[in-house]
PDB file of C-alpha atoms in Angstrom:
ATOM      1  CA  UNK A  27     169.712  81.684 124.535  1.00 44.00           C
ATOM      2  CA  UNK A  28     169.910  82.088 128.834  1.00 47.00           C
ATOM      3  CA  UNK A  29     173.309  81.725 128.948  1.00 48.00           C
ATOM      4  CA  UNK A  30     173.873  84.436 125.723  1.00 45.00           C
ATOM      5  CA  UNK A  31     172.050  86.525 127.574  1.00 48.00           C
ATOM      6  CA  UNK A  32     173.510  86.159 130.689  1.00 49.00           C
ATOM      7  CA  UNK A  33     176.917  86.455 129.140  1.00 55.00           C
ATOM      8  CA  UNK A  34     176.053  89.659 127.296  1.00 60.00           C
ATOM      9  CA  UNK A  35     174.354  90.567 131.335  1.00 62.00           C
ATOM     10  CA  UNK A  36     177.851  89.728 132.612  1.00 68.00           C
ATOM     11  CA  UNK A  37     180.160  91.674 130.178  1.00 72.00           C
ATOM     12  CA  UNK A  38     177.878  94.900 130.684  1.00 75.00           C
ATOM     13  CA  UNK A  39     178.149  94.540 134.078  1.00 87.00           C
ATOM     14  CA  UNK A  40     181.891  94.059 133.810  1.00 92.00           C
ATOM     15  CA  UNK A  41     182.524  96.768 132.021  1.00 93.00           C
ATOM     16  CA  UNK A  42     180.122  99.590 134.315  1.00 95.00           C
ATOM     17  CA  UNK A  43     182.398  97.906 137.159  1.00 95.00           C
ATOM     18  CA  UNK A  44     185.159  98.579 135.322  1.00 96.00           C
ATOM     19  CA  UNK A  45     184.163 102.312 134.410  1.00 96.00           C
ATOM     20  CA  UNK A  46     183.881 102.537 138.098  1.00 96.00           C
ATOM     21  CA  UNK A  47     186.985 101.982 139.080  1.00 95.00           C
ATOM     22  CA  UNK A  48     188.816 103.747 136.641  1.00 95.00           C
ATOM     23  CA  UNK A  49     186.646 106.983 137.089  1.00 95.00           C
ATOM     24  CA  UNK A  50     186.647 106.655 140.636  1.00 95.00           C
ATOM     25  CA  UNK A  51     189.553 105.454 141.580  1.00 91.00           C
ATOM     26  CA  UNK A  52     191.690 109.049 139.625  1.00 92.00           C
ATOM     27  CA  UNK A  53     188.918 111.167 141.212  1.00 90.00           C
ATOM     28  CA  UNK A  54     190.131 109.850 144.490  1.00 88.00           C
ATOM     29  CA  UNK A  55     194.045 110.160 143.965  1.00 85.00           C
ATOM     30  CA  UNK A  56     194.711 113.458 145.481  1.00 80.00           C
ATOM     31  CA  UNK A  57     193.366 112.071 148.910  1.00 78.00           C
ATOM     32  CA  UNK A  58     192.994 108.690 149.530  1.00 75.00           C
ATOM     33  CA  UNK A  59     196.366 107.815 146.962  1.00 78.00           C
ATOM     34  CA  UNK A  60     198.499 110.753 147.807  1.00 81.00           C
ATOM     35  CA  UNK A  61     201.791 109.262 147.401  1.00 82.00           C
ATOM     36  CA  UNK A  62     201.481 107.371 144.007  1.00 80.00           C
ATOM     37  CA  UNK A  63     199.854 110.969 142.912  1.00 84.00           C
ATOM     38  CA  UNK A  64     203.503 112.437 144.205  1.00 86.00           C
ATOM     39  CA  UNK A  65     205.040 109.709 142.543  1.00 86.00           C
ATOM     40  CA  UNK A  66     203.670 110.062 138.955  1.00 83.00           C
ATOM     41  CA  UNK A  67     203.422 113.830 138.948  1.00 87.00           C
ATOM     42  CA  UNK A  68     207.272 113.939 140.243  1.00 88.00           C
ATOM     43  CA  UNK A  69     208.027 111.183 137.081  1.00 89.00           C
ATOM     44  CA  UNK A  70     205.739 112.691 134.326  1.00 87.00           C
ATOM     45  CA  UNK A  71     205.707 116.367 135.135  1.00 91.00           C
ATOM     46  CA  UNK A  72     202.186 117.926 135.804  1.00 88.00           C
ATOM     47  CA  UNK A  73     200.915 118.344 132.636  1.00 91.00           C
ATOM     48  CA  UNK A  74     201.723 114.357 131.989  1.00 90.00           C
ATOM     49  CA  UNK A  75     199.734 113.597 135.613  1.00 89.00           C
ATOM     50  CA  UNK A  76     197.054 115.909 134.296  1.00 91.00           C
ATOM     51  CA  UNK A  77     196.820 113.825 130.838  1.00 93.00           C
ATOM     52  CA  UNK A  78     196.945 111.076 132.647  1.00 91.00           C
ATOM     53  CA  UNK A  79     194.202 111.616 134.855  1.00 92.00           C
ATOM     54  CA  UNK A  80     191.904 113.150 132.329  1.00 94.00           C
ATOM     55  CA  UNK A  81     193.123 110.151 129.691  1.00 95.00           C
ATOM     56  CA  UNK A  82     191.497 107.808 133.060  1.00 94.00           C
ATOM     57  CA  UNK A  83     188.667 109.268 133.684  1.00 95.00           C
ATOM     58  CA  UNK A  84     187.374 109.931 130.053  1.00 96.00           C
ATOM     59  CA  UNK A  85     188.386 106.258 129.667  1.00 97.00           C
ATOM     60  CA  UNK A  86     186.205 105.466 132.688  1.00 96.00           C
ATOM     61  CA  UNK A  87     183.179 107.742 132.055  1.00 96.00           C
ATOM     62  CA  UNK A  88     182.906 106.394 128.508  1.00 95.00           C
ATOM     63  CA  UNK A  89     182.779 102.527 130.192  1.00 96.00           C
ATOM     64  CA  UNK A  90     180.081 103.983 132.300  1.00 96.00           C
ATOM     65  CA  UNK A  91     178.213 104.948 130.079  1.00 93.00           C
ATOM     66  CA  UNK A  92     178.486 101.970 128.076  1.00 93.00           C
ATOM     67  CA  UNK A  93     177.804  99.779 130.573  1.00 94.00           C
ATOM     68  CA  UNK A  94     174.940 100.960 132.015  1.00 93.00           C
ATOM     69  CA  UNK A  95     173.718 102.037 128.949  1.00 90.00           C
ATOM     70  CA  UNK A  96     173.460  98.416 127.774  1.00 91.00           C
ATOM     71  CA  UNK A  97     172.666  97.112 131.239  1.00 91.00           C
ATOM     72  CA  UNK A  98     169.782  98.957 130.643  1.00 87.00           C
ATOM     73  CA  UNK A  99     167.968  97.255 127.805  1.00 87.00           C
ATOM     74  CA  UNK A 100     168.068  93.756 129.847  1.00 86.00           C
ATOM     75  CA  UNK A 101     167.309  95.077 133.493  1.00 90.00           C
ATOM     76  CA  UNK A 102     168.259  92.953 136.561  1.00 90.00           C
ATOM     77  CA  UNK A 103     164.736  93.784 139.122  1.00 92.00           C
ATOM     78  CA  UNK A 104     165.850  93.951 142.222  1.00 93.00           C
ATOM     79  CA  UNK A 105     162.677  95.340 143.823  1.00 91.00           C
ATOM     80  CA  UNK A 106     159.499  97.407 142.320  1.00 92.00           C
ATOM     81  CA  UNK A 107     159.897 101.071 144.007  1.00 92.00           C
ATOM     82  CA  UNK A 108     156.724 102.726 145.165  1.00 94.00           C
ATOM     83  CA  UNK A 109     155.503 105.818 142.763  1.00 92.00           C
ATOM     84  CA  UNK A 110     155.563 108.049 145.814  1.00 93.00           C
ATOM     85  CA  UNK A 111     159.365 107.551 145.722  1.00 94.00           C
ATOM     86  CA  UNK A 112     159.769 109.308 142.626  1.00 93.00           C
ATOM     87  CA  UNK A 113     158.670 112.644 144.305  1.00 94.00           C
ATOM     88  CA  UNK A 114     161.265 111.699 147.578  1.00 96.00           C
ATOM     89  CA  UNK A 115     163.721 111.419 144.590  1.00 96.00           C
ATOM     90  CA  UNK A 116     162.590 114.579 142.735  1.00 95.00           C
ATOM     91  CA  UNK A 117     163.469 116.320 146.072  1.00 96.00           C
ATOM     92  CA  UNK A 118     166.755 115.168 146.750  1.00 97.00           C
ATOM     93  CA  UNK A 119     168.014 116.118 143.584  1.00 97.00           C
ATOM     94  CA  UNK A 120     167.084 119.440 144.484  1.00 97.00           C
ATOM     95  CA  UNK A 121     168.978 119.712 147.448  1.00 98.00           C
ATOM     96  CA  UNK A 122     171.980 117.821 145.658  1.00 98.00           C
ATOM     97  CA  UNK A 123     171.787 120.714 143.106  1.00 98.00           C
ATOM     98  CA  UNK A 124     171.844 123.363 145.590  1.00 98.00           C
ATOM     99  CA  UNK A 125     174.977 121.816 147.713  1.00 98.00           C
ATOM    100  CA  UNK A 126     176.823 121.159 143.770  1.00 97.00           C
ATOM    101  CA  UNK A 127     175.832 125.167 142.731  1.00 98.00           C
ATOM    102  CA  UNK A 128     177.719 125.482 146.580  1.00 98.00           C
ATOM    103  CA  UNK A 129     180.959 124.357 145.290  1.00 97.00           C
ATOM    104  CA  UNK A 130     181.027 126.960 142.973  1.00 96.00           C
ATOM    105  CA  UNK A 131     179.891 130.158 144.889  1.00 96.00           C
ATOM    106  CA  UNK A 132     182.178 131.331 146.897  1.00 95.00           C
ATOM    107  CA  UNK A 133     181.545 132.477 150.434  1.00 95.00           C
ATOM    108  CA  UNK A 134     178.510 130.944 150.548  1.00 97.00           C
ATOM    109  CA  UNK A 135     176.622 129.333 154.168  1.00 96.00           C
ATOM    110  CA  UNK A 136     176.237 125.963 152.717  1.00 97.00           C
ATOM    111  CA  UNK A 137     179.628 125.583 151.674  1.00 97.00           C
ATOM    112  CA  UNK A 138     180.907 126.907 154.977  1.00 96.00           C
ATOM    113  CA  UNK A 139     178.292 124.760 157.161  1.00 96.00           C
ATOM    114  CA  UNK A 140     179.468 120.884 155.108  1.00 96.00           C
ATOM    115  CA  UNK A 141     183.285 121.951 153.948  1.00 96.00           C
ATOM    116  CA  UNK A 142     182.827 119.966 150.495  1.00 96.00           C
ATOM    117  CA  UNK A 143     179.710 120.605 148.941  1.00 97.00           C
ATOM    118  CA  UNK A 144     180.584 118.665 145.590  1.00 97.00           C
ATOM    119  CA  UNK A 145     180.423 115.351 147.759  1.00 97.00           C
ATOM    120  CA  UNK A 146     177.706 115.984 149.445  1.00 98.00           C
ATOM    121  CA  UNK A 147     175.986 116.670 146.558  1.00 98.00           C
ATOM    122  CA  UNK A 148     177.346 113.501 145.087  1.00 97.00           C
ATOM    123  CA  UNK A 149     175.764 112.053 148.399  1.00 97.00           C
ATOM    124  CA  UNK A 150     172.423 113.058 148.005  1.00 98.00           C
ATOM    125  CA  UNK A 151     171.815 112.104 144.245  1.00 97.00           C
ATOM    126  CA  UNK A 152     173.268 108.741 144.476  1.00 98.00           C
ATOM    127  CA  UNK A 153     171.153 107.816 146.990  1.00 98.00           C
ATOM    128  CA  UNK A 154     168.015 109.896 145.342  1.00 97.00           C
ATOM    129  CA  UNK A 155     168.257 107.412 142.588  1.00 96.00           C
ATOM    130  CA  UNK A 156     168.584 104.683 144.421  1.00 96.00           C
ATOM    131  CA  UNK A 157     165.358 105.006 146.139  1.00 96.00           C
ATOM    132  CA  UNK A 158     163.543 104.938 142.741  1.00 93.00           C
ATOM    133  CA  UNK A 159     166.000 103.305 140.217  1.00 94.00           C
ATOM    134  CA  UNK A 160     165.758  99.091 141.087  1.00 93.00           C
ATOM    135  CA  UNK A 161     167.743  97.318 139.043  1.00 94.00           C
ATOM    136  CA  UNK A 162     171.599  96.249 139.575  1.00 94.00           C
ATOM    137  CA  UNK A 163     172.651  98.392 137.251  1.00 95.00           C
ATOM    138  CA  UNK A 164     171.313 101.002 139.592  1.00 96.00           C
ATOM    139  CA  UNK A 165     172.919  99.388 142.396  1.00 96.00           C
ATOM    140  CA  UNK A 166     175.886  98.990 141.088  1.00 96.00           C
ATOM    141  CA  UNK A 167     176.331 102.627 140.018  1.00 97.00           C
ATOM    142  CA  UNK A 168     174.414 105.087 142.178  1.00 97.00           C
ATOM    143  CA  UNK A 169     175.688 102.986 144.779  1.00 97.00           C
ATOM    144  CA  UNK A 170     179.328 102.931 144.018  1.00 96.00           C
ATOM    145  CA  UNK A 171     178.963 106.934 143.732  1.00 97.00           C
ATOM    146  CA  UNK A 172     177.473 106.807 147.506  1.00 98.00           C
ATOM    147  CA  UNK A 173     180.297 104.572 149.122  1.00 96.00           C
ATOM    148  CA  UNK A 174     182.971 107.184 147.405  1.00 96.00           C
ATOM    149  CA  UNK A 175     181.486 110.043 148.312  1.00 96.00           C
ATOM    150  CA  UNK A 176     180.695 108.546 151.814  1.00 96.00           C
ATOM    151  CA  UNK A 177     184.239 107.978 151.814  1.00 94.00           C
ATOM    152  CA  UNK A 178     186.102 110.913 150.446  1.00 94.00           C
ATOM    153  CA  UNK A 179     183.964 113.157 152.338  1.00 96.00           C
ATOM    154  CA  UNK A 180     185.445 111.584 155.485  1.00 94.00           C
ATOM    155  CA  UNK A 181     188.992 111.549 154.508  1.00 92.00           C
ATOM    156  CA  UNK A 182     188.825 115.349 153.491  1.00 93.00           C
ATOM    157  CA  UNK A 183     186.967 116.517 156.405  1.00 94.00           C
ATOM    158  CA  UNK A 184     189.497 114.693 158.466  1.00 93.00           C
ATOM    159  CA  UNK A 185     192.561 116.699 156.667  1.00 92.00           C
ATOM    160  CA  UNK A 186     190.370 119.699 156.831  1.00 94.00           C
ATOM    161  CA  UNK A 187     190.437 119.682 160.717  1.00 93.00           C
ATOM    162  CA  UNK A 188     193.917 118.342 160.796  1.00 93.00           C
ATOM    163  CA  UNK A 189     194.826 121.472 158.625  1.00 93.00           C
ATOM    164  CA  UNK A 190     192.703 123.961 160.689  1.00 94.00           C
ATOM    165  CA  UNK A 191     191.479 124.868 157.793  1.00 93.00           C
ATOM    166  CA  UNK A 192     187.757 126.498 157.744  1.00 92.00           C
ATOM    167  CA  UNK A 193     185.500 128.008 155.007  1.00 94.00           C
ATOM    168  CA  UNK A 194     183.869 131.605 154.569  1.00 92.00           C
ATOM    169  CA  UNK A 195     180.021 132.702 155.227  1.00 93.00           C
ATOM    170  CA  UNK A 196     180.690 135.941 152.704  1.00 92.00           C
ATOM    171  CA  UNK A 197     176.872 137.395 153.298  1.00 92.00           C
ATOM    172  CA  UNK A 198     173.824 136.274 153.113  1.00 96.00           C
ATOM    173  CA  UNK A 199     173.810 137.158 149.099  1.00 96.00           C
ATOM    174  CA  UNK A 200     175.414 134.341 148.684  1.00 96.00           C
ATOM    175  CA  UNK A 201     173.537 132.021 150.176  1.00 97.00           C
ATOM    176  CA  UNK A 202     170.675 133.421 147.732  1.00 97.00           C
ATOM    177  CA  UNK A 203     172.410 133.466 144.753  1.00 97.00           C
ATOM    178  CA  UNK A 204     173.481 129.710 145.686  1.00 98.00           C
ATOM    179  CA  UNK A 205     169.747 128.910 146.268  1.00 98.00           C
ATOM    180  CA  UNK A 206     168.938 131.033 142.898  1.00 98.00           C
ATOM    181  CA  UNK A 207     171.187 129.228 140.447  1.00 98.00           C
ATOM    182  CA  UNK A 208     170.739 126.173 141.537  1.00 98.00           C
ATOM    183  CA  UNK A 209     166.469 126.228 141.419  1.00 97.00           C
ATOM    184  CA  UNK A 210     167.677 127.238 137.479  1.00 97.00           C
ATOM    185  CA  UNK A 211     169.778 124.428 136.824  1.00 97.00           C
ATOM    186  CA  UNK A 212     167.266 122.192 138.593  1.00 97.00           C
ATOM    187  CA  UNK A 213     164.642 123.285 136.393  1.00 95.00           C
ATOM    188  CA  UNK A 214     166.290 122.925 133.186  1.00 95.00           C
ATOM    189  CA  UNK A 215     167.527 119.699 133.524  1.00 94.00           C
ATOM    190  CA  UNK A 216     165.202 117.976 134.977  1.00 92.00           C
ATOM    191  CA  UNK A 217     162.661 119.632 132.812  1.00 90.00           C
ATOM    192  CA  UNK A 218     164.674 119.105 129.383  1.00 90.00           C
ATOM    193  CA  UNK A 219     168.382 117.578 129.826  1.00 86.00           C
ATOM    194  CA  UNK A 220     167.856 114.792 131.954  1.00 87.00           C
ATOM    195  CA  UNK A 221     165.360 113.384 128.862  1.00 84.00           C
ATOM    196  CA  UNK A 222     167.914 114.669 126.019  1.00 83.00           C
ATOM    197  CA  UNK A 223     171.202 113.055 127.862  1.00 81.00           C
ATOM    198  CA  UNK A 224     169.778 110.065 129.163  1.00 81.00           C
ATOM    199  CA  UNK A 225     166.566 109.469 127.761  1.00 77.00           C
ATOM    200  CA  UNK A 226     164.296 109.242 131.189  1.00 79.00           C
ATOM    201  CA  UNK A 227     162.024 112.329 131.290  1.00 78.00           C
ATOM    202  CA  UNK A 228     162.012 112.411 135.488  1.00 80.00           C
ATOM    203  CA  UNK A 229     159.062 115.068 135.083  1.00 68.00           C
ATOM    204  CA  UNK A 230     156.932 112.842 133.169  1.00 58.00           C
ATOM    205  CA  UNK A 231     156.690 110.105 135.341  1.00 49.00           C
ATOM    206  CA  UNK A 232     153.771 110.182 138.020  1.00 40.00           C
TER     207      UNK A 232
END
């Protein structure tokens, strides 16, 4: 009975790995694999790169979610997080959601302050959950998120400065209506999405 379940431990693990790499690796083409990119789009057209890399990715999100879905019911312990991290966690998210609403506003301070607000976004929730999410699943995900995003973030900041390229500050409206939406979003799914999509209720725990 060990071994089946270490097996069973083993091909979850393998196959959140797995998701991983496929989901990571496509979402990480464009910059840190811009030649094969070239290569594919010049061979397949760009509607066959762009089936490609949503065929990927959707290929890799799925093995996510299997994975750690089923890594879940037999948990690896790495440590026992203090309560009081929950609330450290709670926080970061916050600011996560505020730098992801960024991407989307245009014009807006934070944007213009970090250059890629997605990944520093991606940043700050990967290692929010690490703080208060202990098992290797955990690891293995939330910290594979952090090391890409660590990354990426450097690779496009460093073609950002080659490229003299530089971002907006359109008004201080936008800074509020970044701030605004993303206190919304915040609320809502931590208050009722995060329980309905992944069955953790973040709100509910003390």
């Amino acid at each position: 009975m060990p071994c089946l379940i270490l097996e069973r431990a083993a091909v979850t693990m393998n196959l959140l790995i797995a998701g991983l790499i496929l989901f990571l690796g496509m979402h990480s083409a464009r910059f840190l694999f811009p030649a094969l990119k070239q290569g594919l789009t010049e061979r397949l057209g760009p509607m066959g790169w762009k089936g490609v890399y949503s065929l990927v990715s959707i290929t890799g999100f799925v093995l996510i979610v299997i994975g750690y879905g089923q890594a879940r019911l037999t948990p690896v312990w790495l440590w026992f997080p203090p309560v009081w991290l929950n609330h450290v966690t709670a926080l970061l998210v916050l600011i996560a959601f505020i730098f992801l609403t960024a991407t989307y506003v245009p014009g807006n301070r934070f944007k213009a302050m970090v250059g890629h607000p997605m990944l520093i976004g991606t940043k700050t929730w990967a290692f929010a959950h690490l703080l208060s999410n202990p098992t290797l699943a955990d690891l293995l995900l939330f910290g594979g998120f952090l090391v890409w995003a660590v990354i990426l973030y450097r690779v496009c900041r460093k073609a950002d400065k080659a490229a003299g390229v530089t971002y907006p500050k359109l008004g201080v409206g936008r800074d509020i209506l970044t701030l605004v939406i993303a206190v919304a979003a915040y609320v809502i799914f931590a208050v009722w999405l995060h329980a309905l999509l992944i069955g953790v209720a973040p709100m509910g725990r003390a």
